[in-house]
mmCIF file of C-alpha atoms in Angstrom:
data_model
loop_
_atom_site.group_PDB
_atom_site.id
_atom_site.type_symbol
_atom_site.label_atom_id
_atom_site.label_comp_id
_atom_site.label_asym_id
_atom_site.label_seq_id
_atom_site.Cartn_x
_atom_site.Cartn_y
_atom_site.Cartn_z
ATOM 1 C CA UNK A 1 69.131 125.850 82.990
ATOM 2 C CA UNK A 2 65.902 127.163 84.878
ATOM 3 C CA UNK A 3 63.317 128.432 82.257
ATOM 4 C CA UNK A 4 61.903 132.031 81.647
ATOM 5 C CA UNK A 5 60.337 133.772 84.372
ATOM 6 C CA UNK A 6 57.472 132.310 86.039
ATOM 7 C CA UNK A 7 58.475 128.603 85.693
ATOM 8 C CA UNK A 8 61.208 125.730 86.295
ATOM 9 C CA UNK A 9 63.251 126.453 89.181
ATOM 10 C CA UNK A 10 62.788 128.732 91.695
ATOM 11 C CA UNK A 11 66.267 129.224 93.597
ATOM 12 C CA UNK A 12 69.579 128.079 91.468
ATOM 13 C CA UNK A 13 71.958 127.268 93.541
ATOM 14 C CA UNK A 14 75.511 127.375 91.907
ATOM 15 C CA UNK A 15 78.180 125.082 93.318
ATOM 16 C CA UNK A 16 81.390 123.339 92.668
ATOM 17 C CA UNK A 17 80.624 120.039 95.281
ATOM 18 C CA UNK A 18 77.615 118.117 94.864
ATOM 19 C CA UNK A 19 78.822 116.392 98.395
ATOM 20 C CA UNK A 20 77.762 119.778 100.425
ATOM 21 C CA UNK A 21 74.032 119.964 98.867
ATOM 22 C CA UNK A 22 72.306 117.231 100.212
ATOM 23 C CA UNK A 23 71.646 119.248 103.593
ATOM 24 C CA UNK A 24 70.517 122.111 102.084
ATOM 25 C CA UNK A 25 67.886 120.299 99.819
ATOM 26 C CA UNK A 26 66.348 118.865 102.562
ATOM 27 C CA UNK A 27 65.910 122.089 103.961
ATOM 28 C CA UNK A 28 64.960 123.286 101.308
ATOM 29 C CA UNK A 29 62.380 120.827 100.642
ATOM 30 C CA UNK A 30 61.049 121.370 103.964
ATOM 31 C CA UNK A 31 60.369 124.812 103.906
ATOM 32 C CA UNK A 32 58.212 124.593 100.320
ATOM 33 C CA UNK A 33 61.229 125.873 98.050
ATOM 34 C CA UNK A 34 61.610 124.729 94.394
ATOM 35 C CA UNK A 35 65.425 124.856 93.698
ATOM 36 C CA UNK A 36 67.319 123.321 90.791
ATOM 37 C CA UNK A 37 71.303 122.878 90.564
ATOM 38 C CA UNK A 38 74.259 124.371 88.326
ATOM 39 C CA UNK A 39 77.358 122.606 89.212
ATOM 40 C CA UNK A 40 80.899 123.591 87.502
ATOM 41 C CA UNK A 41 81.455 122.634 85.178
ATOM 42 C CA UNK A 42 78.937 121.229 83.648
ATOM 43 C CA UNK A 43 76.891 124.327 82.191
ATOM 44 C CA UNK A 44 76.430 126.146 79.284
ATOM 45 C CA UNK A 45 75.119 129.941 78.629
ATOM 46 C CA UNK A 46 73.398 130.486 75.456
ATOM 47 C CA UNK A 47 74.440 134.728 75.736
ATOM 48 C CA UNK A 48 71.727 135.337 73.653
ATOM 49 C CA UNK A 49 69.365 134.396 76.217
ATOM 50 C CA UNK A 50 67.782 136.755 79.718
ATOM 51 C CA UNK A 51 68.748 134.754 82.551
ATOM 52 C CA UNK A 52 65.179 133.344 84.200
ATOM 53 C CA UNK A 53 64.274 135.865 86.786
ATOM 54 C CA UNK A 54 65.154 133.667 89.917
ATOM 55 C CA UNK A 55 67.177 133.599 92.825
ATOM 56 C CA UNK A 56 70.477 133.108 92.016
ATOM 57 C CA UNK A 57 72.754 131.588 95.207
ATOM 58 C CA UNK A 58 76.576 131.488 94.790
ATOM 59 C CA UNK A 59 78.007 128.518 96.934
ATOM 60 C CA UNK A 60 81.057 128.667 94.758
ATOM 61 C CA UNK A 61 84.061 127.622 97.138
ATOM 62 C CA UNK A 62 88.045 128.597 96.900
ATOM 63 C CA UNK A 63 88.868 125.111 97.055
ATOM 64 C CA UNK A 64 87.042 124.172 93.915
ATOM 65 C CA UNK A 65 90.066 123.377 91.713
ATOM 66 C CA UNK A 66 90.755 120.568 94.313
ATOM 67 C CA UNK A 67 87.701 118.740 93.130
ATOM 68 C CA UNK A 68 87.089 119.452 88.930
ATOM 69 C CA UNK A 69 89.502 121.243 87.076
ATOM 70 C CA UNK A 70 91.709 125.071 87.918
ATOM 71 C CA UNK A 71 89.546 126.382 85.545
ATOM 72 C CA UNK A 72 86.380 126.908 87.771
ATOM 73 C CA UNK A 73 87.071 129.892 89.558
ATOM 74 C CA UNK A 74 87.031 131.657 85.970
ATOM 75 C CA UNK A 75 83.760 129.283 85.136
ATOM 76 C CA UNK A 76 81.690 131.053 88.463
ATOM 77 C CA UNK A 77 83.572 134.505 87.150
ATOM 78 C CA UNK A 78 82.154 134.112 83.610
ATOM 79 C CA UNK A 79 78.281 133.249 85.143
ATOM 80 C CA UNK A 80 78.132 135.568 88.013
ATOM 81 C CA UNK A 81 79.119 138.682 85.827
ATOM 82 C CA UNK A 82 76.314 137.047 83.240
ATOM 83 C CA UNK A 83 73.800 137.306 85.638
ATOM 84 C CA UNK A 84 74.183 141.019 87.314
ATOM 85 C CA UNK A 85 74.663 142.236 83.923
ATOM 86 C CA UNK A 86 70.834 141.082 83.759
ATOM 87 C CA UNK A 87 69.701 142.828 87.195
ATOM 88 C CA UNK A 88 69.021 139.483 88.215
ATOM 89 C CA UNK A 89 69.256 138.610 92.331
ATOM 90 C CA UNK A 90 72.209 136.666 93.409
ATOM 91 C CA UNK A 91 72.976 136.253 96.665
ATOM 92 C CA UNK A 92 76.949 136.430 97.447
ATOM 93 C CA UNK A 93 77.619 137.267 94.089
ATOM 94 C CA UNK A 94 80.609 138.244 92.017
ATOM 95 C CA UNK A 95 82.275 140.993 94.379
ATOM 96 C CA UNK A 96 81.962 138.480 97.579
ATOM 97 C CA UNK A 97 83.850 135.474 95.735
ATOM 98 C CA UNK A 98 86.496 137.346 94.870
ATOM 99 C CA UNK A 99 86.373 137.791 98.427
ATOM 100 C CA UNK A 100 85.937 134.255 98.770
ATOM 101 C CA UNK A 101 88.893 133.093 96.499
ATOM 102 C CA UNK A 102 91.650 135.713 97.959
ATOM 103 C CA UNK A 103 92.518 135.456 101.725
ATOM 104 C CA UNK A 104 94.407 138.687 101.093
ATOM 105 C CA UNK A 105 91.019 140.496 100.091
ATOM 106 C CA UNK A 106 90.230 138.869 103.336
ATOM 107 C CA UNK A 107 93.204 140.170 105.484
ATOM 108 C CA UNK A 108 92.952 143.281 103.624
ATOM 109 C CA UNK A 109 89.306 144.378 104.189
ATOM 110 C CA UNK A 110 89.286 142.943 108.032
ATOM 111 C CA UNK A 111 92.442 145.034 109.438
ATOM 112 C CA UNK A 112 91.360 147.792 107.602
ATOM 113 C CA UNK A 113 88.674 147.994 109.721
ATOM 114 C CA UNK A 114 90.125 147.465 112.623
ATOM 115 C CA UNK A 115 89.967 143.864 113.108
ATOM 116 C CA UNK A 116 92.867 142.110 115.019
ATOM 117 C CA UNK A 117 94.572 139.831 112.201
ATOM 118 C CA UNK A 118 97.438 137.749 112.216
ATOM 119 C CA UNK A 119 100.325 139.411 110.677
ATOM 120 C CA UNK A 120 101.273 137.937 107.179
ATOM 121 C CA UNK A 121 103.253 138.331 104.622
ATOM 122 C CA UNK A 122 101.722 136.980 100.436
ATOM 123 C CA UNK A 123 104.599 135.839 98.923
ATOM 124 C CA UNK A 124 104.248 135.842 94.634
ATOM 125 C CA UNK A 125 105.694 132.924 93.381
ATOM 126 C CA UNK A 126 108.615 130.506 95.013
ATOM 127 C CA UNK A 127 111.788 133.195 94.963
ATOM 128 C CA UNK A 128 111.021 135.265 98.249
ATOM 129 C CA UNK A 129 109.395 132.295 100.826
ATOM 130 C CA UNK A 130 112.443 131.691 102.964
ATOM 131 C CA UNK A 131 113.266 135.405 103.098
ATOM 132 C CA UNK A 132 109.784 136.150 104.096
ATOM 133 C CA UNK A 133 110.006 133.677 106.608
ATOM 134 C CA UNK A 134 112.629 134.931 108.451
ATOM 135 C CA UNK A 135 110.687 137.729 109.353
ATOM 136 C CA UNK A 136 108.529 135.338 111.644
ATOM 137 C CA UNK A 137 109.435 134.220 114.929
ATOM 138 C CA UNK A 138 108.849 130.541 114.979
ATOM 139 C CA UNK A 139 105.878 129.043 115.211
ATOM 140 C CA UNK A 140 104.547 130.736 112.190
ATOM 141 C CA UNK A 141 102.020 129.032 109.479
ATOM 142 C CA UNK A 142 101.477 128.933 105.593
ATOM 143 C CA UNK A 143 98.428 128.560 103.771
ATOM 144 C CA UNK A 144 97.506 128.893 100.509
ATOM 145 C CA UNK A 145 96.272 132.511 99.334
ATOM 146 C CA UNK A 146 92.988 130.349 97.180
ATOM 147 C CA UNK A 147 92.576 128.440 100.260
ATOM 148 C CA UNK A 148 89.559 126.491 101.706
ATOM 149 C CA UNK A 149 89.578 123.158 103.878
ATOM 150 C CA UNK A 150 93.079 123.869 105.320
ATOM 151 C CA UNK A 151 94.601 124.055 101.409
ATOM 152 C CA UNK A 152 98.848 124.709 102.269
ATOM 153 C CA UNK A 153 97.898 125.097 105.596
ATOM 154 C CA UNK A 154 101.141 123.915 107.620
ATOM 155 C CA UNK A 155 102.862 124.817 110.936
ATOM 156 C CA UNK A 156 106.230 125.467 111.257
ATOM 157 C CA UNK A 157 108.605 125.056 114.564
ATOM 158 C CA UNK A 158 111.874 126.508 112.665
ATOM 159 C CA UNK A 159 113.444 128.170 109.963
ATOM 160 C CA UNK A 160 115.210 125.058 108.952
ATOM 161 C CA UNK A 161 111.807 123.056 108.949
ATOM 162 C CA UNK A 162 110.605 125.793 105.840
ATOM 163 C CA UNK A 163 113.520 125.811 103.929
ATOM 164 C CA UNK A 164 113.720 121.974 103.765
ATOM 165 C CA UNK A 165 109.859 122.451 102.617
ATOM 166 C CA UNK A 166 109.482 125.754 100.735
ATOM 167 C CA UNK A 167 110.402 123.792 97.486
ATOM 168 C CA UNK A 168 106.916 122.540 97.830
ATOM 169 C CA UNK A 169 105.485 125.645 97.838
ATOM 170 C CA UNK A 170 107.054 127.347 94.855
ATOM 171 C CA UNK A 171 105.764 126.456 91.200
ATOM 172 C CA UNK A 172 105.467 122.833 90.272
ATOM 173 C CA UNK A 173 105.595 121.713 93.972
ATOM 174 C CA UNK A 174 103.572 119.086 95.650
ATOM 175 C CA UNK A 175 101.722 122.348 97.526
ATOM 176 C CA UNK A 176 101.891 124.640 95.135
ATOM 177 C CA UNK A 177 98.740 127.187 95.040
ATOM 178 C CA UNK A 178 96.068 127.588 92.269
ATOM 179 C CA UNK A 179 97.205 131.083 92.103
ATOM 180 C CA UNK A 180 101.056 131.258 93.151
ATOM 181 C CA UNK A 181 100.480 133.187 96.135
ATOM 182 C CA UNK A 182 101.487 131.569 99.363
ATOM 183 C CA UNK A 183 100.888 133.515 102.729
ATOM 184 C CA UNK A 184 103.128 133.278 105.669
ATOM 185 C CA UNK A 185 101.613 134.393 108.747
ATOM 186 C CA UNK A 186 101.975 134.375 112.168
ATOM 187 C CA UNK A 187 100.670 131.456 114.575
ATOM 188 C CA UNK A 188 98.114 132.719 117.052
ATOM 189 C CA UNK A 189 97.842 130.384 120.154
ATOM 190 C CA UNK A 190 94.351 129.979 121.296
ATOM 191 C CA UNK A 191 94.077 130.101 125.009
ATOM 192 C CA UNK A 192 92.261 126.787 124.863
ATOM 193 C CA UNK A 193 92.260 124.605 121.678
ATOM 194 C CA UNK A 194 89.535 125.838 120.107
ATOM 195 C CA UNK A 195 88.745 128.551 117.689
ATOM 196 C CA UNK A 196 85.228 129.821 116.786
ATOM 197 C CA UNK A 197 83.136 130.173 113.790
ATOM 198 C CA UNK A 198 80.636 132.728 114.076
ATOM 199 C CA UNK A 199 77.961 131.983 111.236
ATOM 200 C CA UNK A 200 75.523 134.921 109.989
ATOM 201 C CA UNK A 201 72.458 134.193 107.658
ATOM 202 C CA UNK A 202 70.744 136.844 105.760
ATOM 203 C CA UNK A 203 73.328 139.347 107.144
ATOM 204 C CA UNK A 204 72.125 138.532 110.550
ATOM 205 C CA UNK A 205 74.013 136.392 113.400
ATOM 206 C CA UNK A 206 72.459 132.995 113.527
ATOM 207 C CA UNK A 207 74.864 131.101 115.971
ATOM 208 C CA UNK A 208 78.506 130.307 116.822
ATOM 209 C CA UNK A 209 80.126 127.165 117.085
ATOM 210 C CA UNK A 210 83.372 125.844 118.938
ATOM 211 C CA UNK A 211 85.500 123.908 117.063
ATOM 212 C CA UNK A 212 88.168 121.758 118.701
ATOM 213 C CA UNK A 213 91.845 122.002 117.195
ATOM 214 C CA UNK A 214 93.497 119.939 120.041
ATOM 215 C CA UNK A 215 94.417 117.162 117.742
ATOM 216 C CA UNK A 216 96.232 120.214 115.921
ATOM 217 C CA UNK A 217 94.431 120.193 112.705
ATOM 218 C CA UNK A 218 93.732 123.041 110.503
ATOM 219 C CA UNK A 219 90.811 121.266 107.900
ATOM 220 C CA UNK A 220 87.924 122.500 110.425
ATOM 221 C CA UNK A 221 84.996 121.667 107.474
ATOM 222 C CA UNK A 222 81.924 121.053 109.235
ATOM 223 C CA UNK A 223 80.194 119.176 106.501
ATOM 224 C CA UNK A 224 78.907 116.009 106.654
ATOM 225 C CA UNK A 225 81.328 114.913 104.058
ATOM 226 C CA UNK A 226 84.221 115.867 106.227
ATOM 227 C CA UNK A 227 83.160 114.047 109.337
ATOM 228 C CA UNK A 228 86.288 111.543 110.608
ATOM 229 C CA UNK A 229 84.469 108.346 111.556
ATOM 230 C CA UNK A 230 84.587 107.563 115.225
ATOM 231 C CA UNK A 231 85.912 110.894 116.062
ATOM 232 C CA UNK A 232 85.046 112.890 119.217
ATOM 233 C CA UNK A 233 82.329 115.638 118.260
ATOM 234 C CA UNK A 234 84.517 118.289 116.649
ATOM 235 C CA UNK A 235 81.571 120.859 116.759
ATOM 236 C CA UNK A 236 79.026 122.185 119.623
ATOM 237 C CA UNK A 237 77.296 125.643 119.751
ATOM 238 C CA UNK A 238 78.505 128.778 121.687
ATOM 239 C CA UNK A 239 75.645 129.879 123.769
ATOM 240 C CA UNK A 240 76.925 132.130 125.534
ATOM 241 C CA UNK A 241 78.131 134.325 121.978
ATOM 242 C CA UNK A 242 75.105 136.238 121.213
ATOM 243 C CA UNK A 243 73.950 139.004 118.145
ATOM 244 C CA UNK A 244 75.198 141.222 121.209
ATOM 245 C CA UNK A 245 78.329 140.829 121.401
ATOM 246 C CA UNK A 246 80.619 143.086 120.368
ATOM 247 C CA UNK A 247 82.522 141.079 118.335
ATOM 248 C CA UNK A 248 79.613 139.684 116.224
ATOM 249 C CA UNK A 249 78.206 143.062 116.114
ATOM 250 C CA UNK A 250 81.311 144.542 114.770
ATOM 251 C CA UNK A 251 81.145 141.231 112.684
ATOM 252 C CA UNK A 252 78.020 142.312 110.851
ATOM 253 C CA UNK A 253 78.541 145.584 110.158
ATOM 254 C CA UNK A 254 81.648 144.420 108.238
ATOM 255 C CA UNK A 255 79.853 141.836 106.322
ATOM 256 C CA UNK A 256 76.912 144.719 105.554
ATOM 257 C CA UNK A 257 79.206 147.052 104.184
ATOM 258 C CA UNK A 258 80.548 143.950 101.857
ATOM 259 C CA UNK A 259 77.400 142.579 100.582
ATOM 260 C CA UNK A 260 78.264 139.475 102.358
ATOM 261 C CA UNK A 261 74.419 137.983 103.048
ATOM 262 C CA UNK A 262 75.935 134.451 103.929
ATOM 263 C CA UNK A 263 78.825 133.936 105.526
ATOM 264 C CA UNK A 264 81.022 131.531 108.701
ATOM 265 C CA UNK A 265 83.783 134.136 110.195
ATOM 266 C CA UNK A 266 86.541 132.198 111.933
ATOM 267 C CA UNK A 267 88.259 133.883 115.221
ATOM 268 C CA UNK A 268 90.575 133.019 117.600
ATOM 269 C CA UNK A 269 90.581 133.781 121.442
ATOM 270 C CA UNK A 270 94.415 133.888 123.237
ATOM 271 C CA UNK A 271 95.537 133.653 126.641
ATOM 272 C CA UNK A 272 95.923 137.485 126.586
ATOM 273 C CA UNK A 273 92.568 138.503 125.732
ATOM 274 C CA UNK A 274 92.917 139.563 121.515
ATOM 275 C CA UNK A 275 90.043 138.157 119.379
ATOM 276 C CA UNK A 276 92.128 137.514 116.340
ATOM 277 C CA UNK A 277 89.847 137.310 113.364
ATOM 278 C CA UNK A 278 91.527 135.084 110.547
ATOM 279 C CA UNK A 279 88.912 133.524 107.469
ATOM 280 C CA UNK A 280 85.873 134.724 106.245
ATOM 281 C CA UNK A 281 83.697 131.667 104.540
ATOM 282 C CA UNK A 282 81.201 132.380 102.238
ATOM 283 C CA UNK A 283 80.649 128.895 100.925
ATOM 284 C CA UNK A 284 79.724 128.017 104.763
ATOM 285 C CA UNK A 285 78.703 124.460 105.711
ATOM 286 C CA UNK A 286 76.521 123.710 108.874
ATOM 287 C CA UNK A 287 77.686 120.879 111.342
ATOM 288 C CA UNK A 288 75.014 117.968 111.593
ATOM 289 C CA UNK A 289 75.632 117.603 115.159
ATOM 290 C CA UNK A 290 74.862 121.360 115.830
ATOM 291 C CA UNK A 291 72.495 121.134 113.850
ATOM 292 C CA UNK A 292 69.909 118.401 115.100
ATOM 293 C CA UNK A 293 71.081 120.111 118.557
ATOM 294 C CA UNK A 294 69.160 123.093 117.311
ATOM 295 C CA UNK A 295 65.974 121.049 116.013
ATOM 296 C CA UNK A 296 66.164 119.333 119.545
ATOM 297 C CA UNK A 297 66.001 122.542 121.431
ATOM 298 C CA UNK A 298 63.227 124.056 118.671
ATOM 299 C CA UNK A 299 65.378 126.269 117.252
ATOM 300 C CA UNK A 300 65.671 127.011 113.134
ATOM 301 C CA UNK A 301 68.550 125.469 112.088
ATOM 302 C CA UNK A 302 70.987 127.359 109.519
ATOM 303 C CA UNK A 303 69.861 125.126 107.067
ATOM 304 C CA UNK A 304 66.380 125.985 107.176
ATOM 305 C CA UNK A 305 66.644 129.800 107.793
ATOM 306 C CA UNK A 306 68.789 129.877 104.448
ATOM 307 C CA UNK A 307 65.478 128.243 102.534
ATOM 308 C CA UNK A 308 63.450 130.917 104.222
ATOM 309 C CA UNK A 309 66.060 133.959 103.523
ATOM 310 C CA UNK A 310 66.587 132.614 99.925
ATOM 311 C CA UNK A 311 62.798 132.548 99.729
ATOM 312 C CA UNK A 312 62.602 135.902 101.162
ATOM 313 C CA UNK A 313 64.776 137.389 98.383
ATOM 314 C CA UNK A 314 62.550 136.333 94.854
ATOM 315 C CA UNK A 315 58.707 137.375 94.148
ATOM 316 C CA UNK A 316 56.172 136.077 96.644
ATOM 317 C CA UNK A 317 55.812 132.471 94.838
ATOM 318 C CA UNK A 318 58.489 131.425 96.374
ATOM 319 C CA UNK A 319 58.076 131.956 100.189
ATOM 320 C CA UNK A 320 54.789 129.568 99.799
ATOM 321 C CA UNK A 321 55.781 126.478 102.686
ATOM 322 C CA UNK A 322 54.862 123.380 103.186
ATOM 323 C CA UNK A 323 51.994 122.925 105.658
#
């Protein structure tokens, strides 16, 4: 636990994977910013107690019951609404992970706003998945409503195919989700196998990155920890995708009006010309390939503009860089 106001850490970064922070400290320890860890589980809140008067950054991911125990997403819950009770400053707080930890939130706020989604269909429990896959012309797709790094994520090329399969799906199967909701939704076919992620920082576009499906994966993670030994670069930046165009632009306003500050939006491109926007990541992770590319051509990389926006956020201690 950081102490009172004034000392210990200066940014608390609160995660569920110890593999994604090792980036982001070096960053951080470039730019001059004192930070200090809370990893779920693995804390404890005396209630009693003011939170220190910090910066407070949620990195908590949908995918965390993959990695300690189903009970996190109530763990970040319980210490987000701790903290804005206080007034203190947290940066994708409470309201953007349940955005985070529901892709129909997701689905939800994007087409109601105008965004070209895939159509889908949540499904509550294991009763209704074949029905509600009979709706879709195949190919159509599931994924898991609690999703992250591809979690349920399967394509299917007939009806058959799914009802041999949607056992898996329903309670007590092999794919079960966290939170019983399984979403069947409609395959969009990029017009070249790629889709994008367009990543903002600070509410602000940053950069876009192309990310190559052709070996028909759907676990796109960028982080380190992800990378497939050996494997043709997955990742390279977009130039040509700018804070001008419309999409992103339309992009940011959405994430404005959501209090999204940090965020990778995932979009599709077809042969016909829609922009199909599908995932918003708040958890994002930043491709070391892209990356280096960035400190190559003298750019900021993400990683160090988050240091600098985190900075940004708490009292003027903490924007104080190394020389």
């Amino acid at each position: 636990m950081p102490e009172s106001a004034g000392g210990g850490a200066k940014v608390v970064i609160i995660h569920d994977n110890p593999e994604w922070i090792p980036p982001l400290a070096a960053a951080f320890e470039a730019e001059g910013v004192e930070f200090e860890e809370w990893l779920l589980p693995g804390i404890t809140l005396d209630l009693s107690q003011t939170p220190a008067d910090v910066v407070y950054w949620s990195r908590l991911s949908a995918s965390s019951h993959t990695r300690t125990d189903p009970h996190v997403k109530e763990y970040g819950r319980a210490v987000l609404a701790w903290l804005e009770a206080a007034g203190r400053t947290v940066v994708n707080g409470a309201g953007v992970y349940e955005l985070e930890v529901s892709k129909v939130r997701q689905h939800r706020e994007l087409e109601g706003r105008g965004f070209d989604v895939p159509r889908t269909v949540a499904v509550f429990g294991g009763d209704g998945l074949v029905d509600a896959a009979a709706g879709f012309v195949p190919p159509f797709i599931t994924k898991h409503n609690q999703g992250g790094k591809g979690l349920g994520v399967r394509r299917f090329d007939s009806h058959a195919d799914f009802a041999d399969a949607a056992t898996e799906f329903a309670p007590g199967g092999e794919n079960a989700p966290i939170d019983g909701i399984t979403l069947i939704q409609e395959y969009v076919q990029p017009a070249e196998p790629f889709i994008t992620r367009a990543e903002f920082i600070g509410g602000e576009f940053h950069y876009a990155v192309r990310v190559d499906v052709s070996g028909g994966s759907f676990e796109l993670c960028p982080a380190d920890a992800c990378e497939v030994p050996d494997a043709a670069p997955q990742f390279q930046l977009r130039e040509e995708i700018t804070a001008e165009t419309p999409l992103v632009v339309r992009l940011a306003a959405l994430l404005s009006e959501l209090d999204v500050q940090l965020a990778g939006v995932e979009f599709i491109e077809t042969a016909d010309g829609r922009q199909v926007v599908y995932d918003i990541n708040t958890n994002t992770n930043y491709n070391a390939d892209v990356e280096a590319g960035e400190s190559a051509a003298g750019r900021l990389p993400a990683a160090r503009r988050i240091a600098q926006f985190l900075a940004s956020q708490g009292a003027p201690a903490l924007t104080q860089a190394v020389a």
